Each structure stands twice: as C-alpha cells, then as structure tokens.
GROMACS .gro file of C-alpha atoms in nm:
model
  217
    1UNK     CA    1  23.917  20.493  19.644
    2UNK     CA    2  23.974  20.866  19.584
    3UNK     CA    3  23.770  21.049  19.321
    4UNK     CA    4  24.082  21.094  19.106
    5UNK     CA    5  24.169  20.724  19.097
    6UNK     CA    6  23.805  20.635  19.042
    7UNK     CA    7  23.790  20.865  18.739
    8UNK     CA    8  24.116  20.723  18.601
    9UNK     CA    9  23.982  20.371  18.649
   10UNK     CA   10  23.662  20.460  18.464
   11UNK     CA   11  23.859  20.601  18.169
   12UNK     CA   12  24.080  20.293  18.156
   13UNK     CA   13  23.762  20.083  18.156
   14UNK     CA   14  23.626  20.282  17.861
   15UNK     CA   15  23.954  20.235  17.673
   16UNK     CA   16  23.932  19.859  17.736
   17UNK     CA   17  23.578  19.858  17.595
   18UNK     CA   18  23.699  20.052  17.290
   19UNK     CA   19  23.985  19.807  17.231
   20UNK     CA   20  23.748  19.511  17.279
   21UNK     CA   21  23.519  19.652  17.008
   22UNK     CA   22  23.810  19.695  16.768
   23UNK     CA   23  23.929  19.341  16.839
   24UNK     CA   24  23.578  19.207  16.774
   25UNK     CA   25  23.554  19.400  16.448
   26UNK     CA   26  23.878  19.239  16.328
   27UNK     CA   27  23.743  18.888  16.397
   28UNK     CA   28  23.409  18.965  16.233
   29UNK     CA   29  23.586  19.119  15.934
   30UNK     CA   30  23.785  18.801  15.875
   31UNK     CA   31  23.473  18.586  15.889
   32UNK     CA   32  23.283  18.826  15.663
   33UNK     CA   33  23.547  18.800  15.388
   34UNK     CA   34  23.534  18.422  15.419
   35UNK     CA   35  23.155  18.439  15.379
   36UNK     CA   36  23.196  18.657  15.071
   37UNK     CA   37  23.442  18.418  14.908
   38UNK     CA   38  23.201  18.130  14.979
   39UNK     CA   39  22.915  18.330  14.827
   40UNK     CA   40  22.732  18.341  15.162
   41UNK     CA   41  22.602  18.689  15.096
   42UNK     CA   42  22.326  18.697  15.357
   43UNK     CA   43  22.572  18.612  15.635
   44UNK     CA   44  22.824  18.855  15.486
   45UNK     CA   45  22.567  19.137  15.505
   46UNK     CA   46  22.487  19.060  15.869
   47UNK     CA   47  22.854  19.066  15.961
   48UNK     CA   48  22.901  19.394  15.778
   49UNK     CA   49  22.619  19.547  15.983
   50UNK     CA   50  22.781  19.416  16.302
   51UNK     CA   51  23.104  19.595  16.212
   52UNK     CA   52  22.912  19.917  16.142
   53UNK     CA   53  22.757  19.903  16.489
   54UNK     CA   54  23.095  19.842  16.649
   55UNK     CA   55  23.251  20.129  16.456
   56UNK     CA   56  22.981  20.368  16.580
   57UNK     CA   57  23.031  20.253  16.939
   58UNK     CA   58  23.407  20.306  16.910
   59UNK     CA   59  23.353  20.662  16.783
   60UNK     CA   60  23.125  20.737  17.078
   61UNK     CA   61  23.370  20.592  17.329
   62UNK     CA   62  23.662  20.779  17.175
   63UNK     CA   63  23.479  21.111  17.202
   64UNK     CA   64  23.379  21.039  17.563
   65UNK     CA   65  23.734  20.944  17.659
   66UNK     CA   66  23.876  21.254  17.493
   67UNK     CA   67  23.628  21.475  17.678
   68UNK     CA   68  23.701  21.315  18.014
   69UNK     CA   69  24.077  21.331  17.971
   70UNK     CA   70  24.064  21.705  17.910
   71UNK     CA   71  23.768  21.819  18.120
   72UNK     CA   72  23.885  21.632  18.430
   73UNK     CA   73  24.254  21.703  18.371
   74UNK     CA   74  24.345  21.335  18.401
   75UNK     CA   75  24.678  21.175  18.306
   76UNK     CA   76  24.831  21.510  18.199
   77UNK     CA   77  25.181  21.366  18.146
   78UNK     CA   78  25.064  21.115  17.883
   79UNK     CA   79  24.729  21.259  17.780
   80UNK     CA   80  24.849  21.370  17.436
   81UNK     CA   81  25.000  21.029  17.358
   82UNK     CA   82  24.687  20.852  17.481
   83UNK     CA   83  24.462  21.064  17.260
   84UNK     CA   84  24.693  21.013  16.964
   85UNK     CA   85  24.674  20.638  17.021
   86UNK     CA   86  24.295  20.644  17.028
   87UNK     CA   87  24.273  20.856  16.714
   88UNK     CA   88  24.512  20.631  16.521
   89UNK     CA   89  24.384  20.294  16.634
   90UNK     CA   90  24.040  20.411  16.525
   91UNK     CA   91  24.175  20.379  16.169
   92UNK     CA   92  24.182  20.000  16.216
   93UNK     CA   93  23.809  19.963  16.270
   94UNK     CA   94  23.738  20.230  16.006
   95UNK     CA   95  23.927  20.016  15.755
   96UNK     CA   96  23.736  19.698  15.844
   97UNK     CA   97  23.410  19.884  15.785
   98UNK     CA   98  23.521  20.053  15.463
   99UNK     CA   99  23.654  19.732  15.307
  100UNK     CA  100  23.332  19.544  15.375
  101UNK     CA  101  23.124  19.830  15.238
  102UNK     CA  102  23.329  19.831  14.918
  103UNK     CA  103  23.288  19.455  14.883
  104UNK     CA  104  22.914  19.507  14.920
  105UNK     CA  105  22.902  19.791  14.666
  106UNK     CA  106  23.140  19.665  14.398
  107UNK     CA  107  23.102  19.289  14.445
  108UNK     CA  108  23.441  19.201  14.291
  109UNK     CA  109  23.477  18.858  14.134
  110UNK     CA  110  23.762  18.690  14.317
  111UNK     CA  111  23.892  18.387  14.122
  112UNK     CA  112  23.824  18.069  14.321
  113UNK     CA  113  24.179  17.957  14.248
  114UNK     CA  114  24.299  18.249  14.461
  115UNK     CA  115  24.057  18.199  14.751
  116UNK     CA  116  24.311  18.021  14.969
  117UNK     CA  117  24.579  18.284  14.916
  118UNK     CA  118  24.320  18.559  14.954
  119UNK     CA  119  24.224  18.424  15.296
  120UNK     CA  120  24.591  18.394  15.390
  121UNK     CA  121  24.617  18.767  15.315
  122UNK     CA  122  24.313  18.838  15.531
  123UNK     CA  123  24.447  18.631  15.819
  124UNK     CA  124  24.793  18.791  15.809
  125UNK     CA  125  24.648  19.142  15.792
  126UNK     CA  126  24.403  19.068  16.073
  127UNK     CA  127  24.681  18.916  16.283
  128UNK     CA  128  24.879  19.237  16.244
  129UNK     CA  129  24.579  19.444  16.350
  130UNK     CA  130  24.498  19.220  16.645
  131UNK     CA  131  24.856  19.236  16.772
  132UNK     CA  132  24.829  19.613  16.747
  133UNK     CA  133  24.529  19.603  16.981
  134UNK     CA  134  24.730  19.389  17.223
  135UNK     CA  135  25.017  19.638  17.209
  136UNK     CA  136  24.772  19.919  17.282
  137UNK     CA  137  24.642  19.729  17.586
  138UNK     CA  138  24.999  19.699  17.710
  139UNK     CA  139  25.054  20.071  17.666
  140UNK     CA  140  24.742  20.155  17.867
  141UNK     CA  141  24.848  19.918  18.146
  142UNK     CA  142  25.216  20.023  18.124
  143UNK     CA  143  25.301  19.658  18.060
  144UNK     CA  144  25.662  19.578  17.968
  145UNK     CA  145  25.541  19.324  17.708
  146UNK     CA  146  25.449  19.607  17.471
  147UNK     CA  147  25.774  19.574  17.271
  148UNK     CA  148  25.707  19.204  17.217
  149UNK     CA  149  25.369  19.278  17.061
  150UNK     CA  150  25.511  19.564  16.855
  151UNK     CA  151  25.784  19.340  16.712
  152UNK     CA  152  25.529  19.071  16.625
  153UNK     CA  153  25.314  19.333  16.456
  154UNK     CA  154  25.602  19.436  16.232
  155UNK     CA  155  25.669  19.070  16.147
  156UNK     CA  156  25.311  19.000  16.037
  157UNK     CA  157  25.292  19.329  15.848
  158UNK     CA  158  25.590  19.208  15.645
  159UNK     CA  159  25.418  18.871  15.592
  160UNK     CA  160  25.109  19.055  15.469
  161UNK     CA  161  25.319  19.246  15.217
  162UNK     CA  162  25.466  18.921  15.081
  163UNK     CA  163  25.123  18.763  15.031
  164UNK     CA  164  24.990  19.085  14.877
  165UNK     CA  165  25.270  19.093  14.621
  166UNK     CA  166  25.232  18.722  14.546
  167UNK     CA  167  24.864  18.766  14.458
  168UNK     CA  168  24.939  19.068  14.243
  169UNK     CA  169  25.207  18.879  14.049
  170UNK     CA  170  24.968  18.593  13.979
  171UNK     CA  171  24.702  18.836  13.860
  172UNK     CA  172  24.927  19.025  13.619
  173UNK     CA  173  25.165  18.751  13.504
  174UNK     CA  174  24.891  18.525  13.376
  175UNK     CA  175  24.547  18.542  13.217
  176UNK     CA  176  24.444  18.215  13.383
  177UNK     CA  177  24.264  18.394  13.664
  178UNK     CA  178  24.124  18.715  13.511
  179UNK     CA  179  24.161  18.809  13.145
  180UNK     CA  180  24.047  19.172  13.140
  181UNK     CA  181  24.281  19.440  13.273
  182UNK     CA  182  23.987  19.616  13.441
  183UNK     CA  183  23.908  19.300  13.638
  184UNK     CA  184  24.271  19.260  13.739
  185UNK     CA  185  24.284  19.621  13.856
  186UNK     CA  186  23.966  19.584  14.059
  187UNK     CA  187  24.086  19.273  14.242
  188UNK     CA  188  24.425  19.438  14.297
  189UNK     CA  189  24.248  19.731  14.463
  190UNK     CA  190  24.074  19.494  14.704
  191UNK     CA  191  24.401  19.319  14.779
  192UNK     CA  192  24.543  19.659  14.873
  193UNK     CA  193  24.238  19.748  15.081
  194UNK     CA  194  24.274  19.431  15.287
  195UNK     CA  195  24.648  19.488  15.328
  196UNK     CA  196  24.574  19.843  15.449
  197UNK     CA  197  24.445  19.693  15.773
  198UNK     CA  198  24.797  19.568  15.833
  199UNK     CA  199  24.948  19.903  15.737
  200UNK     CA  200  24.718  20.079  15.984
  201UNK     CA  201  24.838  19.846  16.256
  202UNK     CA  202  25.202  19.912  16.174
  203UNK     CA  203  25.144  20.289  16.184
  204UNK     CA  204  24.986  20.264  16.529
  205UNK     CA  205  25.271  20.049  16.660
  206UNK     CA  206  25.534  20.289  16.532
  207UNK     CA  207  25.366  20.564  16.734
  208UNK     CA  208  25.327  20.334  17.033
  209UNK     CA  209  25.696  20.254  17.022
  210UNK     CA  210  25.785  20.623  17.047
  211UNK     CA  211  25.527  20.683  17.321
  212UNK     CA  212  25.658  20.392  17.526
  213UNK     CA  213  26.014  20.525  17.501
  214UNK     CA  214  25.899  20.873  17.611
  215UNK     CA  215  25.721  20.720  17.909
  216UNK     CA  216  26.031  20.529  18.019
  217UNK     CA  217  26.258  20.834  18.014
   0.00000   0.00000   0.00000
C-alpha cells in the first residue's frame, strides 16, 4: 500500500471512530433521559459522564482529522466538504451533552402522565440523529445509499416536530399536568432542547445532500 493510500485509510479510520462515538452518545443519551424520568439519578449521572468523555474524544479526533487533511494535503477535491461535515455533525454530540447537563442543573419536574410521550420524543429525535450518522458514513464511503438515509432523517425530524407540538399543546391547554406558567415554560424548554438533537441532524443532512450532489457532478 502506498503512503498516500495508507494515510487516507488512517483518516477514514479516525472518521469512523468519531462517528462511532457520536452514535454511542446518542444511545447513552436516550437511556439517560429514561433514567431521569424513572428517578434513577445515580445511573443518570454516570451516563452523563459517559457522554462527556465521548464528547471530548470526538473533539480530539476532529482536530486530528482536520490537521491531517490539511498538513498532508489529502482528499483536496472534497476536503472542504469533509471538514464541514465533521464540524456540523459535532453539534449532535454537543447537544446530547448540553441537554443532560441542563437536566442535571435544573432538574425539571416532568409530569409522570407525560413520561410516555416524552420518551417518544426522545426516541424520534435520537432516531433522526442516528440516521444522520449513518448518512455521514455513506458520504465518507461514497455509498449510493446516502439519499435513503437522508430521506429517512427528514421523515423522523418531521415526526419529532409533531410529538414536540403535541406535548406543548397538552402543557398549555390544560392545568392538569403543571399549574404554574413558570413550570410549563421550563418543561417546554426541555422539550425544545431534546428536539434540537433532531434539528441538528436535519441541518447536517441538508449539507450532506448538497455535498453528495457536488461529488456526483
């Protein structure tokens, strides 16, 4: 194997590790929210720390990949798009960390009657983010299945929006769940934070869609 192809292979391996870490953070995030809703705070805290470690490792990998792409002049025709992908998909793991930290700091009281719908929101948002990671893998490998993953991402982002709005309507159209406006506003903020994971995924896929078209021209 020539030095060039060896270096390209090493960078692709680092990108795979980065995407694996983001995928793991999404799964841990989902379980952590479930722990929080079940008042399993010790387990929640451990999962939050796991996400923090993964986020740090992703930052280190991203910086290393960026340095190697430029210093070794690798993949010049798609280098800018690749770096843009890495910068934007980093938002996904940043959001998982930030949401868990805010749960830990503010400790919002989520009405038990909304737990099931709350978890449906988490699962839809996480599904969107996970499909985004799969689309990114396809882009790195120049896999033709990328458009399939992108389309599925947009579908689940829309599903996330519907669940988000349903929860908000229940919060503000009735005092059965939370009576004080301040409490309603706080829970609404956390609904939006969780849905942001889905929005981050959609943003990445919109950029991936353009990058894939540019590559095919």
